[in-house]
Amino acid sequence: MAYLSNFSEHLAKSIYEDKVLQRPEVPKRILVTGGAGFLGSHLCGLLLEAGHQVICADNFSTGLRQNVEPLKRFDNFRLIAHNIVEPIDLAIDEIYNLACPASPPHYQADPIHTTKTCVLGSLNMLELAARHGARILQASTSEIYGDPQVHPQVESYWGNVNPFGPRSCYDEGKRCAETLFFDFHRTRQVEIKVVRIFNTYGPRMRPDDGRVVSNFIVQALKGEDITIYGDGSQTRSFCFVDDLIDGFVRVMASPASLTGPINLGNPGEFTIGELAEQVVGLTGSRSRIVYRPLPVDDPRQRRPDISLAERELGWRPRIDLAAGLAQTIGHFDTLLARTDGELMEVA
């Protein structure tokens, strides 16, 4: 499994042993939107290793060609430049709809387009699924819950979301996307899967991603001040990318009756201050920790209740934070040494 991370071979083996991801007699044609992104490229690699035909669609607003360049060695891989805000017609069996900027700096850079991607993009992918009788998975988000008043967050919780704040383009866009998915399921019998992703990190994150794990690691490796927004007492749960991709394929392979929404994330809860201390310790950095005002609508607590995933999928994260951070630090250390932090596109 040459394209997967150091942990992935073990995880992929467990998926095969559980008969979740089987090598097909007839490969499925699978569309992964946002397939050149952080999550999408890992998913494409696993599906290709399993023997499926994979079509990766990306408009490269945040995805990188270098993420999928190694996948061109597979004869059953196809890369197309496409923005899902525009319709497309492809003969496919499954769709993983991952297309959308996921970090606040990226989705707030063009909030109107973010909303279009969430809503019009989902509509186009659902129409495609309905046309070809394909099963479709929506990469939703824990941001559905907003600044939660229920802790940990369960799928039945409706959330506490600001409908017109700077994060609303993403939060409300994803909420509307879920509405569309369930309406297509009810009215047109489309087989849907909706997963709510909690904070995920790992190799192939961009150094300018803007989320807390990548920010802290890049700052520590550069010897810059580590910036904590707020007093550091707010909490998050951090799921390593391999565990999340494991969850994706298990959800997609589950019975049609399991539509979701279903939480995928690591229930281990850490304060932002604790995360900063771990990063400093693992990098051996002498960076100082500094504090800045908390951004508008930044959630105070975030932790998934994964009882449903455990019960229905036999899924639980396997990679602890220290091990996952070490792998991610290695990725950024190599990237920064090679490029001085600049992102390199592969033509």
mmCIF file of C-alpha atoms in Angstrom:
data_model
loop_
_atom_site.group_PDB
_atom_site.id
_atom_site.type_symbol
_atom_site.label_atom_id
_atom_site.label_comp_id
_atom_site.label_asym_id
_atom_site.label_seq_id
_atom_site.Cartn_x
_atom_site.Cartn_y
_atom_site.Cartn_z
ATOM 1 C CA MET A 1 0.000 0.000 0.000
ATOM 2 C CA ALA A 2 2.572 2.451 -1.229
ATOM 3 C CA TYR A 3 0.431 5.563 -1.155
ATOM 4 C CA LEU A 4 -1.022 5.168 2.321
ATOM 5 C CA SER A 5 0.525 6.527 5.522
ATOM 6 C CA ASN A 6 2.586 4.377 7.868
ATOM 7 C CA PHE A 7 -0.483 3.464 9.888
ATOM 8 C CA SER A 8 -2.768 2.816 6.914
ATOM 9 C CA GLU A 9 -1.568 -0.659 5.975
ATOM 10 C CA HIS A 10 -2.635 -1.934 9.399
ATOM 11 C CA LEU A 11 -5.979 -0.141 9.164
ATOM 12 C CA ALA A 12 -6.627 -1.314 5.611
ATOM 13 C CA LYS A 13 -5.854 -4.886 6.672
ATOM 14 C CA SER A 14 -8.423 -4.594 9.454
ATOM 15 C CA ILE A 15 -11.003 -3.323 6.969
ATOM 16 C CA TYR A 16 -10.370 -6.308 4.690
ATOM 17 C CA GLU A 17 -10.516 -8.751 7.602
ATOM 18 C CA ASP A 18 -13.849 -7.275 8.687
ATOM 19 C CA LYS A 19 -15.069 -7.761 5.092
ATOM 20 C CA VAL A 20 -15.879 -4.065 4.832
ATOM 21 C CA LEU A 21 -13.608 -3.296 1.873
ATOM 22 C CA GLN A 22 -13.402 -6.353 -0.356
ATOM 23 C CA ARG A 23 -11.486 -6.693 -3.588
ATOM 24 C CA PRO A 24 -14.303 -6.686 -6.140
ATOM 25 C CA GLU A 25 -14.868 -9.180 -8.945
ATOM 26 C CA VAL A 26 -16.227 -6.237 -10.909
ATOM 27 C CA PRO A 27 -14.656 -2.932 -9.768
ATOM 28 C CA LYS A 28 -17.040 -0.160 -8.818
ATOM 29 C CA ARG A 29 -16.797 3.201 -10.543
ATOM 30 C CA ILE A 30 -16.446 5.640 -7.660
ATOM 31 C CA LEU A 31 -16.487 9.428 -7.871
ATOM 32 C CA VAL A 32 -14.638 11.309 -5.129
ATOM 33 C CA THR A 33 -15.332 15.039 -5.244
ATOM 34 C CA GLY A 34 -12.656 17.108 -3.563
ATOM 35 C CA GLY A 35 -10.443 14.112 -4.242
ATOM 36 C CA ALA A 36 -7.190 16.103 -4.438
ATOM 37 C CA GLY A 37 -7.683 17.487 -0.940
ATOM 38 C CA PHE A 38 -6.357 16.306 2.398
ATOM 39 C CA LEU A 39 -9.089 13.740 3.062
ATOM 40 C CA GLY A 40 -9.979 13.009 -0.542
ATOM 41 C CA SER A 41 -6.480 11.984 -1.596
ATOM 42 C CA HIS A 42 -6.220 9.466 1.251
ATOM 43 C CA LEU A 43 -9.633 8.045 0.317
ATOM 44 C CA CYS A 44 -8.747 7.802 -3.388
ATOM 45 C CA GLY A 45 -5.573 5.916 -2.525
ATOM 46 C CA LEU A 46 -7.365 3.362 -0.377
ATOM 47 C CA LEU A 47 -10.119 2.760 -2.956
ATOM 48 C CA LEU A 48 -7.560 2.319 -5.737
ATOM 49 C CA GLU A 49 -5.510 -0.102 -3.646
ATOM 50 C CA ALA A 50 -8.730 -2.096 -3.181
ATOM 51 C CA GLY A 51 -9.101 -2.414 -6.971
ATOM 52 C CA HIS A 52 -11.893 0.059 -7.701
ATOM 53 C CA GLN A 53 -12.068 2.565 -10.539
ATOM 54 C CA VAL A 54 -11.753 6.040 -9.057
ATOM 55 C CA ILE A 55 -12.661 9.349 -10.651
ATOM 56 C CA CYS A 56 -11.190 12.242 -8.688
ATOM 57 C CA ALA A 57 -12.942 15.574 -9.312
ATOM 58 C CA ASP A 58 -11.458 18.763 -7.876
ATOM 59 C CA ASN A 59 -11.390 22.446 -8.801
ATOM 60 C CA PHE A 60 -8.053 22.834 -6.939
ATOM 61 C CA SER A 61 -9.213 25.783 -4.863
ATOM 62 C CA THR A 62 -7.685 24.076 -1.824
ATOM 63 C CA GLY A 63 -6.835 20.615 -3.159
ATOM 64 C CA LEU A 64 -3.365 20.046 -4.618
ATOM 65 C CA ARG A 65 -2.343 18.160 -7.741
ATOM 66 C CA GLN A 66 0.731 16.929 -5.899
ATOM 67 C CA ASN A 67 -1.551 14.995 -3.530
ATOM 68 C CA VAL A 68 -2.822 12.793 -6.358
ATOM 69 C CA GLU A 69 0.196 12.757 -8.666
ATOM 70 C CA PRO A 70 1.340 9.356 -7.296
ATOM 71 C CA LEU A 71 -2.105 7.905 -8.067
ATOM 72 C CA LYS A 72 -1.504 8.245 -11.799
ATOM 73 C CA ARG A 73 0.387 4.952 -11.644
ATOM 74 C CA PHE A 74 -3.005 3.241 -11.303
ATOM 75 C CA ASP A 75 -4.653 2.462 -14.645
ATOM 76 C CA ASN A 76 -8.043 2.728 -12.947
ATOM 77 C CA PHE A 77 -7.520 6.348 -11.800
ATOM 78 C CA ARG A 78 -8.923 9.377 -13.603
ATOM 79 C CA LEU A 79 -8.410 13.000 -12.586
ATOM 80 C CA ILE A 80 -10.765 15.706 -13.818
ATOM 81 C CA ALA A 81 -10.760 19.417 -13.033
ATOM 82 C CA HIS A 82 -14.341 20.248 -12.129
ATOM 83 C CA ASN A 83 -16.249 22.548 -9.800
ATOM 84 C CA ILE A 84 -19.316 20.742 -8.478
ATOM 85 C CA VAL A 85 -21.260 24.006 -8.448
ATOM 86 C CA GLU A 86 -21.637 23.108 -12.143
ATOM 87 C CA PRO A 87 -23.508 19.909 -13.144
ATOM 88 C CA ILE A 88 -21.626 16.916 -14.505
ATOM 89 C CA ASP A 89 -22.725 13.551 -15.890
ATOM 90 C CA LEU A 90 -20.617 10.457 -15.286
ATOM 91 C CA ALA A 91 -21.551 6.788 -15.153
ATOM 92 C CA ILE A 92 -20.802 5.899 -11.531
ATOM 93 C CA ASP A 93 -21.816 3.444 -8.809
ATOM 94 C CA GLU A 94 -20.858 5.467 -5.713
ATOM 95 C CA ILE A 95 -20.125 9.087 -4.852
ATOM 96 C CA TYR A 96 -18.137 10.419 -1.918
ATOM 97 C CA ASN A 97 -19.007 14.128 -1.804
ATOM 98 C CA LEU A 98 -16.028 15.721 -0.041
ATOM 99 C CA ALA A 99 -15.793 18.924 -2.086
ATOM 100 C CA CYS A 100 -15.749 22.070 0.076
ATOM 101 C CA PRO A 101 -13.088 24.136 1.842
ATOM 102 C CA ALA A 102 -13.108 22.962 5.456
ATOM 103 C CA SER A 103 -10.890 25.405 7.346
ATOM 104 C CA PRO A 104 -12.218 28.837 8.408
ATOM 105 C CA PRO A 105 -9.592 30.914 6.523
ATOM 106 C CA HIS A 106 -10.359 29.034 3.313
ATOM 107 C CA TYR A 107 -14.151 28.888 3.495
ATOM 108 C CA GLN A 108 -14.389 32.500 4.683
ATOM 109 C CA ALA A 109 -12.191 33.725 1.805
ATOM 110 C CA ASP A 110 -15.156 33.397 -0.578
ATOM 111 C CA PRO A 111 -18.192 32.759 1.621
ATOM 112 C CA ILE A 112 -20.718 32.980 -1.197
ATOM 113 C CA HIS A 113 -18.914 30.307 -3.174
ATOM 114 C CA THR A 114 -18.643 28.172 -0.027
ATOM 115 C CA THR A 115 -22.425 28.254 0.335
ATOM 116 C CA LYS A 116 -22.828 27.458 -3.364
ATOM 117 C CA THR A 117 -20.481 24.484 -3.013
ATOM 118 C CA CYS A 118 -22.426 23.154 -0.030
ATOM 119 C CA VAL A 119 -25.881 23.675 -1.527
ATOM 120 C CA LEU A 120 -25.647 23.706 -5.335
ATOM 121 C CA GLY A 121 -22.768 21.218 -5.271
ATOM 122 C CA SER A 122 -24.753 18.790 -3.135
ATOM 123 C CA LEU A 123 -27.805 19.263 -5.356
ATOM 124 C CA ASN A 124 -25.775 18.442 -8.464
ATOM 125 C CA MET A 125 -24.233 15.367 -6.885
ATOM 126 C CA LEU A 126 -27.616 14.137 -5.659
ATOM 127 C CA GLU A 127 -29.090 14.584 -9.135
ATOM 128 C CA LEU A 128 -26.170 12.577 -10.506
ATOM 129 C CA ALA A 129 -26.737 9.828 -7.934
ATOM 130 C CA ALA A 130 -30.462 9.734 -8.707
ATOM 131 C CA ARG A 131 -29.800 9.536 -12.472
ATOM 132 C CA HIS A 132 -27.464 6.545 -12.187
ATOM 133 C CA GLY A 133 -28.866 4.777 -9.134
ATOM 134 C CA ALA A 134 -25.663 5.451 -7.217
ATOM 135 C CA ARG A 135 -25.141 5.425 -3.461
ATOM 136 C CA ILE A 136 -23.833 8.773 -2.199
ATOM 137 C CA LEU A 137 -21.990 9.783 0.967
ATOM 138 C CA GLN A 138 -22.021 13.365 2.201
ATOM 139 C CA ALA A 139 -19.038 14.644 4.180
ATOM 140 C CA SER A 140 -20.918 16.787 6.669
ATOM 141 C CA THR A 141 -19.342 18.326 9.737
ATOM 142 C CA SER A 142 -19.422 18.721 13.490
ATOM 143 C CA GLU A 143 -19.954 22.426 12.753
ATOM 144 C CA ILE A 144 -23.593 21.373 12.344
ATOM 145 C CA TYR A 145 -23.709 21.551 16.152
ATOM 146 C CA GLY A 146 -22.340 25.115 16.330
ATOM 147 C CA ASP A 147 -21.330 26.205 19.834
ATOM 148 C CA PRO A 148 -23.029 23.209 21.459
ATOM 149 C CA GLN A 149 -25.170 23.268 24.569
ATOM 150 C CA VAL A 150 -25.125 19.454 24.704
ATOM 151 C CA HIS A 151 -21.864 17.663 25.516
ATOM 152 C CA PRO A 152 -20.697 15.328 24.099
ATOM 153 C CA GLN A 153 -22.564 15.890 20.862
ATOM 154 C CA VAL A 154 -25.035 13.201 19.797
ATOM 155 C CA GLU A 155 -26.553 12.945 16.332
ATOM 156 C CA SER A 156 -30.028 13.765 17.665
ATOM 157 C CA TYR A 157 -28.852 17.192 18.870
ATOM 158 C CA TRP A 158 -30.054 19.945 16.495
ATOM 159 C CA GLY A 159 -27.265 22.362 17.323
ATOM 160 C CA ASN A 160 -26.728 26.003 18.289
ATOM 161 C CA VAL A 161 -25.631 27.758 15.102
ATOM 162 C CA ASN A 162 -25.418 31.462 14.243
ATOM 163 C CA PRO A 163 -27.228 31.773 10.868
ATOM 164 C CA PHE A 164 -25.549 35.019 9.794
ATOM 165 C CA GLY A 165 -22.048 35.080 11.326
ATOM 166 C CA PRO A 166 -18.689 34.772 9.550
ATOM 167 C CA ARG A 167 -18.750 30.973 9.870
ATOM 168 C CA SER A 168 -22.340 30.616 8.677
ATOM 169 C CA CYS A 169 -21.478 30.069 5.020
ATOM 170 C CA TYR A 170 -19.986 26.721 6.031
ATOM 171 C CA ASP A 171 -22.099 25.817 9.064
ATOM 172 C CA GLU A 172 -25.470 26.607 7.516
ATOM 173 C CA GLY A 173 -24.328 25.464 4.074
ATOM 174 C CA LYS A 174 -23.620 22.004 5.475
ATOM 175 C CA ARG A 175 -26.905 21.979 7.367
ATOM 176 C CA CYS A 176 -28.777 22.770 4.149
ATOM 177 C CA ALA A 177 -26.821 20.047 2.358
ATOM 178 C CA GLU A 178 -28.020 17.512 4.923
ATOM 179 C CA THR A 179 -31.595 18.679 4.299
ATOM 180 C CA LEU A 180 -31.174 18.060 0.576
ATOM 181 C CA PHE A 181 -29.743 14.593 1.175
ATOM 182 C CA PHE A 182 -32.654 13.499 3.307
ATOM 183 C CA ASP A 183 -35.222 15.042 0.957
ATOM 184 C CA PHE A 184 -33.711 13.150 -2.001
ATOM 185 C CA HIS A 185 -33.806 9.994 0.088
ATOM 186 C CA ARG A 186 -37.456 10.489 1.050
ATOM 187 C CA THR A 187 -38.810 11.674 -2.283
ATOM 188 C CA ARG A 188 -36.558 9.944 -4.840
ATOM 189 C CA GLN A 189 -35.288 6.934 -2.890
ATOM 190 C CA VAL A 190 -31.620 7.860 -3.335
ATOM 191 C CA GLU A 191 -29.377 5.731 -1.113
ATOM 192 C CA ILE A 192 -27.640 8.271 1.117
ATOM 193 C CA LYS A 193 -24.981 8.217 3.823
ATOM 194 C CA VAL A 194 -24.344 11.328 5.927
ATOM 195 C CA VAL A 195 -21.267 11.486 8.155
ATOM 196 C CA ARG A 196 -20.462 14.345 10.529
ATOM 197 C CA ILE A 197 -16.704 14.796 10.657
ATOM 198 C CA PHE A 198 -15.013 16.064 13.816
ATOM 199 C CA ASN A 199 -11.533 17.657 13.818
ATOM 200 C CA THR A 200 -9.268 15.518 11.654
ATOM 201 C CA TYR A 201 -5.535 15.881 11.076
ATOM 202 C CA GLY A 202 -2.623 14.059 9.474
ATOM 203 C CA PRO A 203 -0.226 13.994 6.511
ATOM 204 C CA ARG A 204 -1.179 16.072 3.455
ATOM 205 C CA MET A 205 -2.698 18.892 5.447
ATOM 206 C CA ARG A 206 -1.620 22.178 3.897
ATOM 207 C CA PRO A 207 0.796 24.335 5.906
ATOM 208 C CA ASP A 208 -1.610 27.249 5.356
ATOM 209 C CA ASP A 209 -4.626 25.144 6.333
ATOM 210 C CA GLY A 210 -5.431 27.501 9.199
ATOM 211 C CA ARG A 211 -6.714 24.863 11.612
ATOM 212 C CA VAL A 212 -5.214 24.378 15.009
ATOM 213 C CA VAL A 213 -3.105 21.232 14.496
ATOM 214 C CA SER A 214 -1.384 22.463 11.338
ATOM 215 C CA ASN A 215 -0.984 25.972 12.772
ATOM 216 C CA PHE A 216 0.716 24.741 15.937
ATOM 217 C CA ILE A 217 3.010 22.289 14.152
ATOM 218 C CA VAL A 218 4.151 24.756 11.494
ATOM 219 C CA GLN A 219 4.735 27.479 14.098
ATOM 220 C CA ALA A 220 6.683 25.085 16.320
ATOM 221 C CA LEU A 221 8.867 23.788 13.473
ATOM 222 C CA LYS A 222 9.636 27.338 12.359
ATOM 223 C CA GLY A 223 10.408 28.432 15.925
ATOM 224 C CA GLU A 224 7.620 31.023 15.794
ATOM 225 C CA ASP A 225 5.247 31.912 18.616
ATOM 226 C CA ILE A 226 2.435 29.370 18.959
ATOM 227 C CA THR A 227 -0.792 31.322 18.790
ATOM 228 C CA ILE A 228 -3.713 30.260 20.962
ATOM 229 C CA TYR A 229 -6.981 32.046 20.338
ATOM 230 C CA GLY A 230 -8.803 32.482 23.633
ATOM 231 C CA ASP A 231 -7.369 31.278 26.938
ATOM 232 C CA GLY A 232 -6.675 27.730 25.721
ATOM 233 C CA SER A 233 -9.385 26.128 27.844
ATOM 234 C CA GLN A 234 -11.702 25.421 24.913
ATOM 235 C CA THR A 235 -11.707 21.740 23.946
ATOM 236 C CA ARG A 236 -11.500 19.715 20.755
ATOM 237 C CA SER A 237 -11.241 16.045 19.828
ATOM 238 C CA PHE A 238 -8.656 15.105 17.217
ATOM 239 C CA CYS A 239 -9.082 12.169 14.841
ATOM 240 C CA PHE A 240 -6.174 10.891 12.765
ATOM 241 C CA VAL A 241 -6.913 10.781 9.028
ATOM 242 C CA ASP A 242 -6.503 7.001 8.663
ATOM 243 C CA ASP A 243 -9.170 6.391 11.291
ATOM 244 C CA LEU A 244 -11.571 8.742 9.541
ATOM 245 C CA ILE A 245 -11.081 7.112 6.123
ATOM 246 C CA ASP A 246 -11.687 3.746 7.775
ATOM 247 C CA GLY A 247 -14.993 5.197 9.002
ATOM 248 C CA PHE A 248 -15.907 6.482 5.525
ATOM 249 C CA VAL A 249 -15.618 3.089 3.841
ATOM 250 C CA ARG A 250 -17.457 1.358 6.677
ATOM 251 C CA VAL A 251 -20.353 3.804 6.389
ATOM 252 C CA MET A 252 -20.496 3.452 2.604
ATOM 253 C CA ALA A 253 -20.561 -0.359 2.895
ATOM 254 C CA SER A 254 -23.242 -0.397 5.614
ATOM 255 C CA PRO A 255 -26.861 -1.493 4.981
ATOM 256 C CA ALA A 256 -29.009 0.963 3.038
ATOM 257 C CA SER A 257 -31.145 1.509 6.126
ATOM 258 C CA LEU A 258 -28.229 3.221 7.900
ATOM 259 C CA THR A 259 -28.521 6.669 6.371
ATOM 260 C CA GLY A 260 -26.977 8.631 9.218
ATOM 261 C CA PRO A 261 -26.245 11.236 10.232
ATOM 262 C CA ILE A 262 -23.432 9.485 12.025
ATOM 263 C CA ASN A 263 -20.587 11.077 13.990
ATOM 264 C CA LEU A 264 -17.026 10.188 13.001
ATOM 265 C CA GLY A 265 -14.358 11.527 15.311
ATOM 266 C CA ASN A 266 -12.118 10.674 18.224
ATOM 267 C CA PRO A 267 -13.903 10.960 21.571
ATOM 268 C CA GLY A 268 -10.657 11.815 23.344
ATOM 269 C CA GLU A 269 -11.044 15.447 24.478
ATOM 270 C CA PHE A 270 -8.142 17.869 24.894
ATOM 271 C CA THR A 271 -7.915 21.551 25.653
ATOM 272 C CA ILE A 272 -6.197 23.695 23.052
ATOM 273 C CA GLY A 273 -3.569 24.459 25.684
ATOM 274 C CA GLU A 274 -2.853 20.739 26.112
ATOM 275 C CA LEU A 275 -2.509 20.343 22.352
ATOM 276 C CA ALA A 276 0.012 23.200 22.212
ATOM 277 C CA GLU A 277 2.069 21.600 24.977
ATOM 278 C CA GLN A 278 2.112 18.234 23.181
ATOM 279 C CA VAL A 279 3.245 19.830 19.924
ATOM 280 C CA VAL A 280 6.036 21.748 21.674
ATOM 281 C CA GLY A 281 7.183 18.586 23.422
ATOM 282 C CA LEU A 282 7.102 16.380 20.324
ATOM 283 C CA THR A 283 8.915 18.907 18.118
ATOM 284 C CA GLY A 284 11.443 19.931 20.754
ATOM 285 C CA SER A 285 10.595 23.515 19.861
ATOM 286 C CA ARG A 286 11.472 26.549 21.958
ATOM 287 C CA SER A 287 8.458 28.441 20.683
ATOM 288 C CA ARG A 288 6.574 30.608 23.152
ATOM 289 C CA ILE A 289 2.826 30.213 23.575
ATOM 290 C CA VAL A 290 0.979 33.502 23.076
ATOM 291 C CA TYR A 291 -2.696 34.311 23.373
ATOM 292 C CA ARG A 292 -5.014 36.249 21.063
ATOM 293 C CA PRO A 293 -8.749 37.073 21.216
ATOM 294 C CA LEU A 294 -11.148 34.229 20.451
ATOM 295 C CA PRO A 295 -12.715 34.416 16.952
ATOM 296 C CA VAL A 296 -16.452 35.072 16.578
ATOM 297 C CA ASP A 297 -18.627 31.959 17.076
ATOM 298 C CA ASP A 298 -15.655 29.716 17.894
ATOM 299 C CA PRO A 299 -17.099 26.670 19.741
ATOM 300 C CA ARG A 300 -16.116 26.284 23.409
ATOM 301 C CA GLN A 301 -16.436 22.486 23.428
ATOM 302 C CA ARG A 302 -16.295 19.813 20.767
ATOM 303 C CA ARG A 303 -16.418 16.075 21.395
ATOM 304 C CA PRO A 304 -18.346 13.396 19.503
ATOM 305 C CA ASP A 305 -20.561 10.741 20.968
ATOM 306 C CA ILE A 306 -19.626 7.828 18.690
ATOM 307 C CA SER A 307 -21.958 5.223 20.200
ATOM 308 C CA LEU A 308 -23.843 4.864 16.917
ATOM 309 C CA ALA A 309 -20.670 4.254 14.888
ATOM 310 C CA GLU A 310 -19.417 1.747 17.454
ATOM 311 C CA ARG A 311 -22.701 -0.137 17.496
ATOM 312 C CA GLU A 312 -23.547 -0.130 13.779
ATOM 313 C CA LEU A 313 -20.099 -0.140 12.161
ATOM 314 C CA GLY A 314 -17.786 -1.679 14.729
ATOM 315 C CA TRP A 315 -15.758 1.492 14.299
ATOM 316 C CA ARG A 316 -13.624 3.259 16.842
ATOM 317 C CA PRO A 317 -10.441 5.320 16.322
ATOM 318 C CA ARG A 318 -7.220 3.375 16.892
ATOM 319 C CA ILE A 319 -4.517 6.052 16.634
ATOM 320 C CA ASP A 320 -3.886 8.097 19.778
ATOM 321 C CA LEU A 321 -3.018 11.777 19.636
ATOM 322 C CA ALA A 322 0.709 11.435 20.350
ATOM 323 C CA ALA A 323 1.210 8.835 17.607
ATOM 324 C CA GLY A 324 -0.842 10.795 15.095
ATOM 325 C CA LEU A 325 0.931 14.053 15.898
ATOM 326 C CA ALA A 326 4.322 12.404 15.429
ATOM 327 C CA GLN A 327 3.287 11.237 11.951
ATOM 328 C CA THR A 328 1.909 14.683 11.086
ATOM 329 C CA ILE A 329 4.993 16.490 12.394
ATOM 330 C CA GLY A 330 7.120 14.276 10.153
ATOM 331 C CA HIS A 331 5.004 15.287 7.153
ATOM 332 C CA PHE A 332 5.365 18.996 7.859
ATOM 333 C CA ASP A 333 9.047 18.714 8.724
ATOM 334 C CA THR A 334 9.737 17.145 5.321
ATOM 335 C CA LEU A 335 7.483 19.615 3.504
ATOM 336 C CA LEU A 336 9.023 22.691 5.107
ATOM 337 C CA ALA A 337 12.570 21.441 4.526
ATOM 338 C CA ARG A 338 11.832 20.802 0.859
ATOM 339 C CA THR A 339 9.824 23.897 0.012
ATOM 340 C CA ASP A 340 10.520 26.469 2.740
ATOM 341 C CA GLY A 341 6.802 26.231 3.456
ATOM 342 C CA GLU A 342 5.715 27.074 -0.095
ATOM 343 C CA LEU A 343 3.094 24.824 -1.667
ATOM 344 C CA MET A 344 4.335 23.140 -4.824
ATOM 345 C CA GLU A 345 1.849 22.284 -7.550
ATOM 346 C CA VAL A 346 2.572 19.379 -9.841
ATOM 347 C CA ALA A 347 1.514 20.045 -13.415
#
